């Protein structure tokens, strides 16, 4: 597994996702947490694939409880309906479309997100979503899914399941601290 | 207008008579058709531009580039990311739109060349004057042609005029794509919509030609059930396999067998749309499956001869066929595969060379000769080919699995990201369950094998894991019935337009599914149980045959083949897919007496606002599917794509949060009024089966629904949302127009939500986007 970091070349998990000269910065949980904390209106986009790996729903809930609203795409609203989190149901291409609208004021009408974090969205759709953000908005994209995605602005490297969950746990801990 | 030829004769002298300056006019007699010509017969690139702009104003193009570069010309490659322009001045947005127009044009060209070939072939067989007669119940024989071209085709020869028009338009769209031509993304989209509409048209031509020429079912709701699946093939007989989309060579194989009393002695089977069309001609032809089955089935070695025609045929099939010593015959000038052209050779020589293995295959551009050669080769080679296959035995499977070094190169290229090395690790220990599970999800692209540094035949190993089940896999599919009957439209027109039949769900597309074919069956069953009309074509129709209900029946066995509530129709191949749109076009004509002739805009406006139909393309791959969907959009029919569909790179999305986008004319008063945001999108992508189901229920709503109709639609939407999303929908206030729209048994619950959202009643207008369709013009002022 590519661990990213200094001196290690990180490549897109799916080679076909390399679509141009710009490449995402590989990022670790510590840097990711700093980025999130710095953002004023981050949003966590959580897709249907969240149910495919045990523990991910809890991770999303923990992240959200640090003050980050969840945009539940696909049918993922189902997994958060009984959780005490700030969650709104929205289709993934619809929210991406709205993010490209300079006048859009966010799902809550309080202002447009300034950081889009993606977790548990179908692999290709994750890539396509980051592609739109990259090409048609100034909003940075942070990929905390398992596979490195070069269309994001920042991305976890390619990880195996175990290490990914470890990264996500560390991220939660960092966000939960202070 | 009918074209005529004039001859001028300056002077003609006969017995006692002299004519001077005489003009004789030859041509078609003006057809008897009392419909007046509408405003846009044979529309050019501009005629419907304003309609397109109306659509695109509401359903704005949304782009997800799959490449930031452009390599369209030798100025490039140009990097268009980050707001940079190409050397020709193009932006990334316009480049996406250009690519969409190009790919739609490719898809249309495919159907167009196919239709032209089929038409010429049938004219050669039957003559130019052969009537297009689909029987009394299909009096509206060519709704798409009537609407776009403005003619009512009576003979095969009449269809040539349609093809002439279509080919001209296709050429213009292609011309607009040249570097430095069109540059505006909305105009590119208009061209994509135009060429998509042309795609719908040529499909209708191609299918009409083959229906009358081959005497396919003419809208028969009781079209026979066809045997489906590998297990239905009688391997004791020589097996001929047809792959592709053009029925001409396969039809000649059937005819040759009949003429020589060989029908019982030879097994004829097909993959992809050729299979649909062969079974429409003869119901003993078997259907093996969709595109994803091509390489797998060839590797089983069951096919003694493989006949390839055109479209969606894997380009490496010759290589695969050589492995199992199955001779290949290519038959389409679009698809020669490097094989020697033996069209003019004596059939006996060709048969001999193929049977003796002197050549792996031939190209024969003469369907009748293909018929003879394929059958004769099959008869002679079958006894020599016994037990040849490219699927390993169990020992070999284990040996191959143990060579895996877990590099995951295979998984990284797999479109569905299958965890192949984990399954191989298990297989190495003799446990093949995981491998078998993956097989159900695999889309048969074979990319994993070519990426594997150890050259492990991954797909063959998966096939070995399921070999027993596959060889016993037997199922049923209803033969493609062709058009929807005018009588059926008479019955369902009013309840569809009023919303009392909650919707028409049309499955189309390719076998590139995100989680296996089963999901299509599950989606279809959900809506059949809810008394929707469900219809299908192409590979999607086959996916439905792969699905069995709890009772072990296929949906085709359980539900009748009628176009009505709780009916499941298979119209047939991709070409036949035109009849699904045709049914939508017939509704305004038969039920609301709207004229079709040259009257595209009015008909599309009617469909958009009144006909609750939605296309579902769960598996996306081909440019043809893109052209089909783009064409449907121009007619006002929304299409839902599976997650892979985002890689088409363009959607047409509505903004339900922007009230001003949903303003229309009330045709009764001429006033501009705001309506509910329906249909919500024209091309849409969803992530999961669950989301697709809920999206279908929402996308069948139309502003014209009666309150009773809207109640029914909302009841389904709410119920499905609760079931699949676990919650009440949060946007009900947008779809309840007046209190009467609220489903009876949900009154209190819904009213509470409406109160929270500050909901206000709205009027239910007679909706139209087109000002000239307003009844009382004076009221507009
Ligand atoms: S068409 Fe335009 S953007 Fe594309 S390569 Fe040529 S100059 Fe560059
Ligand atoms: S053939 Fe199947 S397993 Fe191999 S890459 Fe394609 S989908 Fe994946
Ligand atoms: S590419 Fe080949 S060697 Fe590598 S994991 Fe896949 S099967 Fe194993």
Tab-separated table of C-alpha atoms in Angstrom, chain B residues 204-603:
chain	number	residue	atom	x	y	z
B	204	UNK	CA	-37.761	4.153	-35.919
B	205	UNK	CA	-36.887	3.850	-39.618
B	206	UNK	CA	-34.570	0.893	-39.059
B	207	UNK	CA	-37.039	-0.976	-36.924
B	208	UNK	CA	-40.006	-0.332	-39.213
B	209	UNK	CA	-37.962	-1.661	-42.123
B	210	UNK	CA	-37.088	-4.862	-40.302
B	211	UNK	CA	-40.537	-5.358	-38.801
B	212	UNK	CA	-42.249	-5.311	-42.183
B	213	UNK	CA	-39.371	-6.956	-44.055
B	214	UNK	CA	-38.939	-9.871	-41.662
B	215	UNK	CA	-42.506	-9.966	-40.396
B	216	UNK	CA	-41.493	-9.381	-36.772
B	217	UNK	CA	-44.288	-9.083	-34.165
B	218	UNK	CA	-46.243	-5.910	-34.845
B	219	UNK	CA	-47.017	-4.754	-31.348
B	220	UNK	CA	-48.151	-8.145	-30.079
B	221	UNK	CA	-48.602	-8.007	-26.265
B	222	UNK	CA	-48.538	-11.807	-26.315
B	223	UNK	CA	-45.261	-12.094	-28.188
B	224	UNK	CA	-43.807	-15.495	-27.306
B	225	UNK	CA	-41.574	-16.192	-24.334
B	226	UNK	CA	-38.065	-16.915	-25.554
B	227	UNK	CA	-35.560	-19.199	-23.895
B	228	UNK	CA	-32.838	-17.198	-22.210
B	229	UNK	CA	-29.494	-18.162	-20.709
B	230	UNK	CA	-26.486	-20.373	-21.363
B	231	UNK	CA	-28.325	-23.384	-19.962
B	232	UNK	CA	-30.878	-23.298	-22.766
B	233	UNK	CA	-28.328	-24.084	-25.467
B	234	UNK	CA	-28.518	-27.631	-26.773
B	235	UNK	CA	-24.868	-28.497	-27.033
B	236	UNK	CA	-25.483	-31.742	-28.837
B	237	UNK	CA	-26.210	-29.679	-31.934
B	238	UNK	CA	-23.866	-27.440	-33.890
B	239	UNK	CA	-24.159	-23.962	-32.351
B	240	UNK	CA	-24.098	-20.702	-34.311
B	241	UNK	CA	-23.636	-17.565	-32.240
B	242	UNK	CA	-24.611	-14.116	-33.574
B	243	UNK	CA	-23.225	-11.071	-31.789
B	244	UNK	CA	-24.089	-7.459	-32.412
B	245	UNK	CA	-27.093	-5.476	-33.577
B	246	UNK	CA	-27.851	-6.062	-37.235
B	247	UNK	CA	-30.326	-8.861	-37.882
B	248	UNK	CA	-29.585	-9.266	-41.597
B	249	UNK	CA	-26.928	-12.017	-41.480
B	250	UNK	CA	-28.663	-13.884	-38.667
B	251	UNK	CA	-31.974	-13.784	-40.509
B	252	UNK	CA	-30.333	-15.417	-43.497
B	253	UNK	CA	-28.938	-18.142	-41.232
B	254	UNK	CA	-32.499	-18.849	-40.076
B	255	UNK	CA	-33.783	-18.861	-43.671
B	256	UNK	CA	-31.000	-21.146	-44.902
B	257	UNK	CA	-31.772	-23.637	-42.143
B	258	UNK	CA	-35.459	-23.537	-43.037
B	259	UNK	CA	-34.851	-24.009	-46.749
B	260	UNK	CA	-32.621	-27.013	-46.092
B	261	UNK	CA	-34.714	-28.587	-43.332
B	262	UNK	CA	-31.983	-27.938	-40.810
B	263	UNK	CA	-33.944	-25.889	-38.296
B	264	UNK	CA	-34.048	-28.779	-35.824
B	265	UNK	CA	-30.461	-29.712	-36.374
B	266	UNK	CA	-28.716	-26.407	-35.735
B	267	UNK	CA	-28.862	-24.259	-32.612
B	268	UNK	CA	-29.003	-20.509	-33.285
B	269	UNK	CA	-28.281	-18.176	-30.395
B	270	UNK	CA	-27.341	-14.555	-29.942
B	271	UNK	CA	-25.777	-12.007	-27.634
B	272	UNK	CA	-26.835	-8.325	-27.513
B	273	UNK	CA	-29.487	-6.904	-29.807
B	274	UNK	CA	-28.944	-9.348	-32.674
B	275	UNK	CA	-30.290	-11.922	-30.251
B	276	UNK	CA	-33.435	-9.859	-29.658
B	277	UNK	CA	-34.010	-9.458	-33.361
B	278	UNK	CA	-33.384	-13.089	-34.271
B	279	UNK	CA	-35.904	-14.190	-31.676
B	280	UNK	CA	-38.363	-11.670	-33.112
B	281	UNK	CA	-37.972	-13.497	-36.408
B	282	UNK	CA	-37.994	-17.032	-35.071
B	283	UNK	CA	-38.961	-17.873	-31.535
B	284	UNK	CA	-36.740	-20.937	-31.304
B	285	UNK	CA	-33.628	-18.730	-31.392
B	286	UNK	CA	-32.069	-18.491	-27.950
B	287	UNK	CA	-30.831	-15.401	-26.163
B	288	UNK	CA	-27.638	-15.887	-24.171
B	289	UNK	CA	-27.360	-12.476	-22.624
B	290	UNK	CA	-26.026	-8.943	-22.921
B	291	UNK	CA	-22.676	-7.442	-23.851
B	292	UNK	CA	-21.034	-8.632	-20.635
B	293	UNK	CA	-21.475	-12.247	-21.792
B	294	UNK	CA	-19.475	-11.973	-25.013
B	295	UNK	CA	-15.994	-13.050	-23.928
B	296	UNK	CA	-17.253	-15.399	-21.244
B	297	UNK	CA	-19.516	-17.319	-23.562
B	298	UNK	CA	-16.888	-17.565	-26.286
B	299	UNK	CA	-14.472	-18.987	-23.720
B	300	UNK	CA	-16.907	-21.770	-22.909
B	301	UNK	CA	-16.200	-22.962	-26.445
B	302	UNK	CA	-19.867	-23.751	-27.015
B	303	UNK	CA	-20.131	-21.689	-30.214
B	304	UNK	CA	-19.019	-23.590	-33.315
B	305	UNK	CA	-19.235	-20.498	-35.499
B	306	UNK	CA	-19.404	-16.882	-34.437
B	307	UNK	CA	-21.057	-14.353	-36.699
B	308	UNK	CA	-20.283	-10.752	-35.842
B	309	UNK	CA	-22.219	-7.860	-37.235
B	310	UNK	CA	-22.055	-4.335	-35.827
B	311	UNK	CA	-22.045	-2.157	-32.684
B	312	UNK	CA	-20.893	-3.055	-29.179
B	313	UNK	CA	-18.956	-6.107	-30.360
B	314	UNK	CA	-15.797	-6.557	-28.318
B	315	UNK	CA	-12.803	-5.723	-30.455
B	316	UNK	CA	-10.730	-8.666	-29.210
B	317	UNK	CA	-13.247	-11.406	-29.966
B	318	UNK	CA	-11.195	-12.760	-32.848
B	319	UNK	CA	-8.329	-13.441	-30.427
B	320	UNK	CA	-10.737	-15.140	-28.044
B	321	UNK	CA	-12.315	-17.203	-30.800
B	322	UNK	CA	-8.924	-18.418	-31.972
B	323	UNK	CA	-8.275	-19.801	-28.464
B	324	UNK	CA	-11.306	-22.063	-28.754
B	325	UNK	CA	-11.034	-22.693	-32.497
B	326	UNK	CA	-14.386	-21.102	-33.310
B	327	UNK	CA	-14.262	-19.567	-36.795
B	328	UNK	CA	-15.437	-15.977	-37.013
B	329	UNK	CA	-17.419	-14.418	-39.827
B	330	UNK	CA	-17.579	-10.630	-39.856
B	331	UNK	CA	-20.359	-9.173	-41.924
B	332	UNK	CA	-20.576	-5.410	-41.592
B	333	UNK	CA	-18.570	-2.889	-43.574
B	334	UNK	CA	-18.311	-0.913	-40.326
B	335	UNK	CA	-16.671	-3.863	-38.637
B	336	UNK	CA	-14.328	-5.999	-40.789
B	337	UNK	CA	-11.791	-6.892	-38.048
B	338	UNK	CA	-8.875	-7.215	-40.439
B	339	UNK	CA	-10.282	-10.331	-42.053
B	340	UNK	CA	-9.971	-11.167	-45.735
B	341	UNK	CA	-12.945	-10.113	-47.863
B	342	UNK	CA	-14.326	-13.349	-49.350
B	343	UNK	CA	-17.672	-11.872	-50.408
B	344	UNK	CA	-17.159	-12.854	-54.035
B	345	UNK	CA	-15.692	-16.273	-53.344
B	346	UNK	CA	-17.443	-19.590	-53.788
B	347	UNK	CA	-19.108	-20.606	-50.471
B	348	UNK	CA	-17.641	-24.106	-50.658
B	349	UNK	CA	-14.100	-22.706	-50.710
B	350	UNK	CA	-14.796	-20.481	-47.754
B	351	UNK	CA	-16.359	-23.340	-45.798
B	352	UNK	CA	-13.409	-25.583	-46.513
B	353	UNK	CA	-10.833	-22.970	-45.415
B	354	UNK	CA	-12.661	-22.296	-42.189
B	355	UNK	CA	-13.291	-25.923	-41.293
B	356	UNK	CA	-9.699	-26.898	-42.024
B	357	UNK	CA	-8.516	-24.002	-39.861
B	358	UNK	CA	-6.507	-22.436	-42.678
B	359	UNK	CA	-7.882	-19.056	-41.677
B	360	UNK	CA	-9.380	-17.974	-38.346
B	361	UNK	CA	-12.189	-16.070	-39.972
B	362	UNK	CA	-13.517	-14.261	-43.024
B	363	UNK	CA	-15.349	-11.106	-43.947
B	364	UNK	CA	-18.450	-11.667	-46.063
B	365	UNK	CA	-20.508	-8.666	-47.059
B	366	UNK	CA	-23.500	-10.604	-48.315
B	367	UNK	CA	-26.034	-11.744	-45.722
B	368	UNK	CA	-27.310	-14.628	-47.853
B	369	UNK	CA	-23.815	-15.984	-48.310
B	370	UNK	CA	-23.165	-15.584	-44.587
B	371	UNK	CA	-26.268	-17.697	-43.968
B	372	UNK	CA	-24.988	-20.548	-46.090
B	373	UNK	CA	-21.365	-20.422	-44.938
B	374	UNK	CA	-22.214	-20.161	-41.226
B	375	UNK	CA	-24.550	-23.157	-41.293
B	376	UNK	CA	-22.306	-25.347	-43.415
B	377	UNK	CA	-19.241	-24.551	-41.304
B	378	UNK	CA	-21.165	-25.241	-38.101
B	379	UNK	CA	-22.349	-28.624	-39.375
B	380	UNK	CA	-18.882	-29.681	-40.454
B	381	UNK	CA	-16.786	-28.254	-37.650
B	382	UNK	CA	-18.950	-29.158	-34.648
B	383	UNK	CA	-17.808	-32.806	-34.451
B	384	UNK	CA	-14.169	-31.648	-34.677
B	385	UNK	CA	-14.487	-29.087	-31.889
B	386	UNK	CA	-15.904	-31.251	-29.098
B	387	UNK	CA	-14.681	-30.275	-25.602
B	388	UNK	CA	-12.565	-27.335	-26.675
B	389	UNK	CA	-12.858	-24.534	-24.148
B	390	UNK	CA	-10.809	-21.823	-22.479
B	391	UNK	CA	-12.205	-22.291	-18.997
B	392	UNK	CA	-9.708	-24.063	-16.711
B	393	UNK	CA	-10.437	-27.145	-14.643
B	394	UNK	CA	-10.405	-26.930	-10.842
B	395	UNK	CA	-6.762	-27.955	-10.546
B	396	UNK	CA	-5.724	-25.284	-12.992
B	397	UNK	CA	-7.905	-22.736	-11.200
B	398	UNK	CA	-6.044	-23.350	-7.944
B	399	UNK	CA	-2.676	-23.296	-9.666
B	400	UNK	CA	-3.450	-20.001	-11.373
B	401	UNK	CA	-4.871	-18.443	-8.215
B	402	UNK	CA	-1.696	-19.320	-6.341
B	403	UNK	CA	0.360	-17.272	-8.824
B	404	UNK	CA	-1.306	-14.055	-7.664
B	405	UNK	CA	1.137	-11.668	-5.983
B	406	UNK	CA	-1.626	-9.410	-4.583
B	407	UNK	CA	-0.367	-6.372	-6.480
B	408	UNK	CA	-3.963	-5.213	-6.984
B	409	UNK	CA	-3.289	-3.964	-10.500
B	410	UNK	CA	-6.472	-5.795	-11.494
B	411	UNK	CA	-8.622	-4.063	-8.919
B	412	UNK	CA	-7.292	-0.658	-9.868
B	413	UNK	CA	-8.569	-1.008	-13.406
B	414	UNK	CA	-11.784	-2.795	-12.532
B	415	UNK	CA	-14.783	-0.532	-13.217
B	416	UNK	CA	-16.550	-1.938	-10.180
B	417	UNK	CA	-13.414	-2.100	-8.021
B	418	UNK	CA	-13.740	-5.811	-7.286
B	419	UNK	CA	-11.408	-7.170	-4.614
B	420	UNK	CA	-9.994	-9.810	-6.915
B	421	UNK	CA	-6.798	-10.729	-5.104
B	422	UNK	CA	-8.724	-11.462	-1.897
B	423	UNK	CA	-10.948	-13.879	-3.806
B	424	UNK	CA	-7.926	-15.499	-5.425
B	425	UNK	CA	-6.306	-15.985	-2.031
B	426	UNK	CA	-9.349	-17.990	-0.973
B	427	UNK	CA	-9.467	-19.863	-4.267
B	428	UNK	CA	-5.880	-20.936	-3.752
B	429	UNK	CA	-7.208	-22.899	-0.763
B	430	UNK	CA	-9.927	-24.408	-2.896
B	431	UNK	CA	-12.650	-22.049	-1.640
B	432	UNK	CA	-14.335	-20.536	-4.656
B	433	UNK	CA	-17.384	-18.848	-3.086
B	434	UNK	CA	-15.820	-15.392	-3.097
B	435	UNK	CA	-14.798	-15.738	-6.715
B	436	UNK	CA	-18.348	-16.776	-7.571
B	437	UNK	CA	-19.737	-13.758	-5.729
B	438	UNK	CA	-17.485	-11.442	-7.726
B	439	UNK	CA	-18.690	-13.031	-10.951
B	440	UNK	CA	-22.183	-11.682	-10.260
B	441	UNK	CA	-20.845	-8.153	-10.038
B	442	UNK	CA	-18.300	-8.364	-12.867
B	443	UNK	CA	-19.285	-6.476	-16.023
B	444	UNK	CA	-17.100	-8.636	-18.267
B	445	UNK	CA	-14.752	-5.883	-19.455
B	446	UNK	CA	-11.618	-8.110	-19.119
B	447	UNK	CA	-9.535	-5.064	-18.156
B	448	UNK	CA	-8.241	-6.927	-15.092
B	449	UNK	CA	-6.627	-9.636	-17.201
B	450	UNK	CA	-4.745	-7.246	-19.394
B	451	UNK	CA	-3.477	-5.366	-16.330
B	452	UNK	CA	-2.278	-8.461	-14.477
B	453	UNK	CA	1.527	-8.726	-14.550
B	454	UNK	CA	1.242	-12.476	-14.018
B	455	UNK	CA	-1.196	-12.890	-16.901
B	456	UNK	CA	-3.676	-14.717	-14.722
B	457	UNK	CA	-6.882	-15.438	-16.687
B	458	UNK	CA	-8.976	-13.853	-13.941
B	459	UNK	CA	-12.308	-13.876	-15.788
B	460	UNK	CA	-11.928	-17.505	-16.781
B	461	UNK	CA	-11.240	-18.389	-13.164
B	462	UNK	CA	-14.420	-16.590	-12.097
B	463	UNK	CA	-16.299	-18.401	-14.813
B	464	UNK	CA	-14.986	-21.733	-13.556
B	465	UNK	CA	-16.267	-20.808	-10.103
B	466	UNK	CA	-19.812	-20.501	-11.455
B	467	UNK	CA	-19.603	-22.895	-14.400
B	468	UNK	CA	-22.111	-25.374	-13.014
B	469	UNK	CA	-24.772	-22.766	-12.249
B	470	UNK	CA	-24.224	-20.953	-15.533
B	471	UNK	CA	-24.543	-24.086	-17.585
B	472	UNK	CA	-27.846	-24.741	-15.880
B	473	UNK	CA	-29.021	-21.119	-16.068
B	474	UNK	CA	-32.370	-21.125	-17.842
B	475	UNK	CA	-34.834	-18.338	-17.936
B	476	UNK	CA	-37.444	-16.622	-20.112
B	477	UNK	CA	-37.691	-13.302	-21.859
B	478	UNK	CA	-40.609	-11.992	-23.871
B	479	UNK	CA	-39.718	-11.556	-27.538
B	480	UNK	CA	-39.480	-7.936	-28.650
B	481	UNK	CA	-43.032	-6.948	-29.509
B	482	UNK	CA	-42.186	-3.785	-31.463
B	483	UNK	CA	-44.639	-0.872	-31.337
B	484	UNK	CA	-47.230	-0.070	-28.712
B	485	UNK	CA	-50.747	-0.466	-30.095
B	486	UNK	CA	-52.903	2.578	-30.763
B	487	UNK	CA	-55.648	0.786	-28.840
B	488	UNK	CA	-53.383	0.495	-25.802
B	489	UNK	CA	-52.609	4.215	-26.016
B	490	UNK	CA	-56.344	4.924	-26.180
B	491	UNK	CA	-56.745	3.071	-22.878
B	492	UNK	CA	-53.775	4.403	-20.986
B	493	UNK	CA	-53.564	7.919	-22.470
B	494	UNK	CA	-56.101	9.557	-20.131
B	495	UNK	CA	-54.919	7.922	-16.884
B	496	UNK	CA	-51.280	8.703	-17.728
B	497	UNK	CA	-52.008	12.346	-18.559
B	498	UNK	CA	-54.157	12.803	-15.463
B	499	UNK	CA	-51.576	10.995	-13.375
B	500	UNK	CA	-53.802	8.136	-12.312
B	501	UNK	CA	-51.463	5.588	-13.810
B	502	UNK	CA	-48.568	6.836	-11.736
B	503	UNK	CA	-45.989	6.566	-14.474
B	504	UNK	CA	-44.164	4.792	-17.254
B	505	UNK	CA	-40.723	3.482	-16.355
B	506	UNK	CA	-38.588	2.646	-19.387
B	507	UNK	CA	-35.420	0.617	-18.880
B	508	UNK	CA	-32.675	0.911	-21.476
B	509	UNK	CA	-28.896	0.992	-21.562
B	510	UNK	CA	-25.913	-1.304	-21.337
B	511	UNK	CA	-24.731	-4.031	-18.976
B	512	UNK	CA	-22.202	-1.845	-17.133
B	513	UNK	CA	-23.964	-2.071	-13.795
B	514	UNK	CA	-22.628	-0.721	-10.521
B	515	UNK	CA	-23.709	-3.787	-8.521
B	516	UNK	CA	-24.780	-6.469	-10.931
B	517	UNK	CA	-27.816	-6.969	-13.152
B	518	UNK	CA	-30.052	-7.965	-10.257
B	519	UNK	CA	-30.717	-4.389	-9.210
B	520	UNK	CA	-32.568	-3.609	-12.452
B	521	UNK	CA	-34.914	-6.487	-11.738
B	522	UNK	CA	-35.480	-5.254	-8.205
B	523	UNK	CA	-36.261	-1.732	-9.385
B	524	UNK	CA	-38.633	-3.008	-12.088
B	525	UNK	CA	-40.438	-5.317	-9.689
B	526	UNK	CA	-41.003	-2.500	-7.216
B	527	UNK	CA	-42.823	-0.457	-9.867
B	528	UNK	CA	-44.708	-3.385	-11.380
B	529	UNK	CA	-46.112	-4.173	-7.944
B	530	UNK	CA	-47.192	-0.547	-7.707
B	531	UNK	CA	-49.101	-0.761	-10.980
B	532	UNK	CA	-46.810	1.439	-13.049
B	533	UNK	CA	-46.274	0.659	-16.725
B	534	UNK	CA	-42.831	-0.868	-17.132
B	535	UNK	CA	-41.139	-1.189	-20.472
B	536	UNK	CA	-37.690	-2.255	-21.602
B	537	UNK	CA	-35.374	-2.778	-24.534
B	538	UNK	CA	-31.870	-3.935	-25.433
B	539	UNK	CA	-29.468	-5.187	-22.780
B	540	UNK	CA	-31.735	-3.830	-20.008
B	541	UNK	CA	-34.549	-6.111	-21.198
B	542	UNK	CA	-32.083	-8.989	-20.820
B	543	UNK	CA	-31.115	-7.939	-17.304
B	544	UNK	CA	-34.785	-8.279	-16.403
B	545	UNK	CA	-34.697	-11.863	-17.674
B	546	UNK	CA	-31.711	-12.581	-15.433
B	547	UNK	CA	-33.760	-11.667	-12.383
B	548	UNK	CA	-36.101	-14.093	-10.663
B	549	UNK	CA	-38.837	-13.153	-8.225
B	550	UNK	CA	-39.317	-14.867	-4.877
B	551	UNK	CA	-41.535	-17.432	-6.608
B	552	UNK	CA	-38.688	-18.329	-8.949
B	553	UNK	CA	-40.400	-16.791	-11.964
B	554	UNK	CA	-39.020	-14.114	-14.230
B	555	UNK	CA	-40.865	-10.814	-14.406
B	556	UNK	CA	-41.805	-11.669	-17.991
B	557	UNK	CA	-43.613	-14.778	-16.780
B	558	UNK	CA	-45.259	-13.030	-13.881
B	559	UNK	CA	-46.486	-9.872	-15.614
B	560	UNK	CA	-48.306	-9.618	-18.952
B	561	UNK	CA	-46.637	-8.043	-21.992
B	562	UNK	CA	-49.206	-5.258	-22.240
B	563	UNK	CA	-48.549	-1.535	-22.237
B	564	UNK	CA	-50.777	-0.890	-19.282
B	565	UNK	CA	-50.753	-0.731	-15.533
B	566	UNK	CA	-48.761	-3.691	-14.161
B	567	UNK	CA	-47.622	-4.667	-17.652
B	568	UNK	CA	-44.022	-5.376	-18.632
B	569	UNK	CA	-43.181	-4.891	-22.280
B	570	UNK	CA	-39.989	-5.706	-24.078
B	571	UNK	CA	-40.084	-3.754	-27.315
B	572	UNK	CA	-36.927	-5.460	-28.609
B	573	UNK	CA	-33.472	-4.304	-29.682
B	574	UNK	CA	-31.925	-0.831	-29.420
B	575	UNK	CA	-33.591	0.111	-32.708
B	576	UNK	CA	-36.949	-0.975	-31.322
B	577	UNK	CA	-36.352	1.320	-28.365
B	578	UNK	CA	-37.855	4.008	-30.652
B	579	UNK	CA	-41.301	2.528	-29.936
B	580	UNK	CA	-41.113	3.517	-26.277
B	581	UNK	CA	-40.700	7.136	-27.297
B	582	UNK	CA	-43.254	6.451	-30.032
B	583	UNK	CA	-45.800	5.538	-27.354
B	584	UNK	CA	-45.188	8.854	-25.566
B	585	UNK	CA	-45.605	10.707	-28.872
B	586	UNK	CA	-48.837	8.888	-29.650
B	587	UNK	CA	-50.471	9.979	-26.385
B	588	UNK	CA	-50.988	13.650	-27.392
B	589	UNK	CA	-52.027	12.504	-30.849
B	590	UNK	CA	-54.493	9.766	-30.011
B	591	UNK	CA	-55.802	10.975	-26.679
B	592	UNK	CA	-55.557	14.760	-27.026
B	593	UNK	CA	-55.909	14.951	-30.822
B	594	UNK	CA	-52.804	17.046	-31.240
B	595	UNK	CA	-51.383	17.045	-34.737
B	596	UNK	CA	-48.059	15.337	-35.145
B	597	UNK	CA	-47.162	16.479	-38.614
B	598	UNK	CA	-44.072	18.680	-38.495
B	599	UNK	CA	-45.148	19.722	-35.027
B	600	UNK	CA	-42.225	18.793	-32.781
B	601	UNK	CA	-42.341	21.614	-30.287
B	602	UNK	CA	-46.002	21.224	-29.402
B	603	UNK	CA	-45.655	17.476	-28.959
